[in-house]
Amino acid sequence: MRMTKKKLMFTFGTRPEAVKMCPLILECQKRTSRFDTVVCLTGQHAEMLTRVLDYFQIEPDYNLEVMKDEQTLTDVTVAVLEKLGPVLEKEKPDILLVHGDTTTSFAGALAAFYRQIPVGHVEAGLRTNDFTSPYPEEFNRQCVDMLAGYHFAPTQWAAGNLAGENRDPARIFVTGNTVIDAIRTTIRQEYRHPELDWAADSTLILVTAHRRENLGQPMAQMFSAIRRIADDNPHTKVIYPIHKNPKVRRAADQYLRDHERIRLIEPLDVFDFHNFMSRCHIILTDSGGLQEEAAAVRKPVLLMRNTTERPEGVEAGVIDMVGTEEEAIYRAASRLLKDGELYRKMTGGPNPFGDGFASLRIADILEKALLSGG
Ligand code: UD1
Ligand code: UDP
């Protein structure tokens, strides 16, 4: 019996979505006799997004280029709804795949729902159950799970959350996280970089921070703590590739400039960033995705947040959620820098986020569901 091909459309708009969707797109694009693929970027991010696609050598079919300087949530939601609709109507995909918890994911899923196009949610089921943290991501991910017909949960815990919310158990799949697929392709033994050469004689602390709910006072506290850590530990050096958000840049500039052992640099390409992660000593971050990547490269994370949707990392010992207050961050980092036993405990656990074959599983599930009605 001859199978008809199915059209998969992928919509995403920010750097982390791209890092986690590209491995899946590549896997689906290999299956040319079964799938046609359409890649539609919303362009919620600009260069931070397109550089990921360049690394994975994926040519997008559309870029809606919605990004504005210092955009509001309303700006992004309205622009995605308005601009994605016509593309969905033209392409008429059999399924729209969205990722995670961004405004692009939420508005993308809603645009598909309005046209009765099935939605597949990659990285489904993560929860803090607190709409203020992370904000607005917890709301976005719950909405996407409400709209989606296929839930690709990275872990058993995430799948359990979906089951607890009465999602159809036959449409919940535990696949692992596709970010582990990405990191399988990036780390190189022989990797060198001038910034790493600069830090070679030191204990390297890698920093990222960008969360919307941390802008303002929490970020001031986080950055003050980082400066104190550097001041009081002369053997450390800090590298912070700063997010393009001007609000984050102004804060970093105010609190972290002009320190001989702190380098504020431009965002790194994902290939470089993964290699920096694998060579640093400690990671201080408020990121979502870094929690999974750190578990893969076995580096301890001091998570500068008050909630996490990835408690598996805390359980595995690799994440210590230290909050956003200066004193708590400073103390946790000081202890981890001195206590070798604690360091070994944090880096010796399992990686709960996947084995690097999540994309393969998701593509298999899509084949079965769309082509053989499974
Ligand atoms: C977004 C996501 C967040 C995700 C983060 C990843 C939402 C609500 N937030 O937050 O979940 O963790 O991306 O980084 O979806 N900018 C540039 N160039 C770029 C990218 C951003 O100049 O390539 C600047 C622009 O001024 C833009 C601002 O950064 O307005 C903020 O971008 P936005 O996507 O609204 O928020 P993020 O904090 O990046
Ligand atoms: N990343 C990158 N360059 C950098 C910093 C981060 O490529 O300079 C990657 C990182 O490897 C991860 C993703 O960006 O895959 C995380 O993005 P971010 O922290 O901005 O978003 P979140 O994961 O919090 O949604």
GROMACS .gro file of C-alpha atoms in nm, residues 19 23 52 55-56 179-191 269-279 293 296-297:
model
   32
   19VAL     CA    1   1.865   2.462   1.987
   23PRO     CA    2   1.790   1.819   1.597
   52VAL     CA    3   2.155   2.855   1.577
   55TYR     CA    4   2.513   2.610   1.304
   56PHE     CA    5   2.271   2.325   1.227
  179VAL     CA    6   1.871   1.939   2.391
  180ILE     CA    7   2.072   1.630   2.482
  181ASP     CA    8   2.061   1.533   2.112
  182ALA     CA    9   2.203   1.878   2.033
  183ILE     CA   10   2.481   1.856   2.289
  184ARG     CA   11   2.589   1.519   2.151
  185THR     CA   12   2.698   1.698   1.834
  186THR     CA   13   2.878   2.000   1.978
  187ILE     CA   14   3.139   1.907   2.240
  188ARG     CA   15   3.495   1.869   2.105
  189GLN     CA   16   3.799   1.745   2.297
  190GLU     CA   17   4.036   1.969   2.104
  191TYR     CA   18   3.820   2.286   2.134
  269ASP     CA   19   2.720   3.043   1.919
  270VAL     CA   20   2.569   2.727   2.061
  271PHE     CA   21   2.869   2.522   1.949
  272ASP     CA   22   3.100   2.752   2.148
  273PHE     CA   23   2.868   2.780   2.443
  274HIS     CA   24   2.842   2.404   2.490
  275ASN     CA   25   3.220   2.379   2.483
  276PHE     CA   26   3.249   2.661   2.738
  277MET     CA   27   3.003   2.471   2.959
  278SER     CA   28   3.204   2.153   2.934
  279ARG     CA   29   3.522   2.338   3.040
  293GLU     CA   30   2.275   2.087   2.945
  296ALA     CA   31   2.473   1.636   3.041
  297VAL     CA   32   2.822   1.785   3.081
   0.00000   0.00000   0.00000
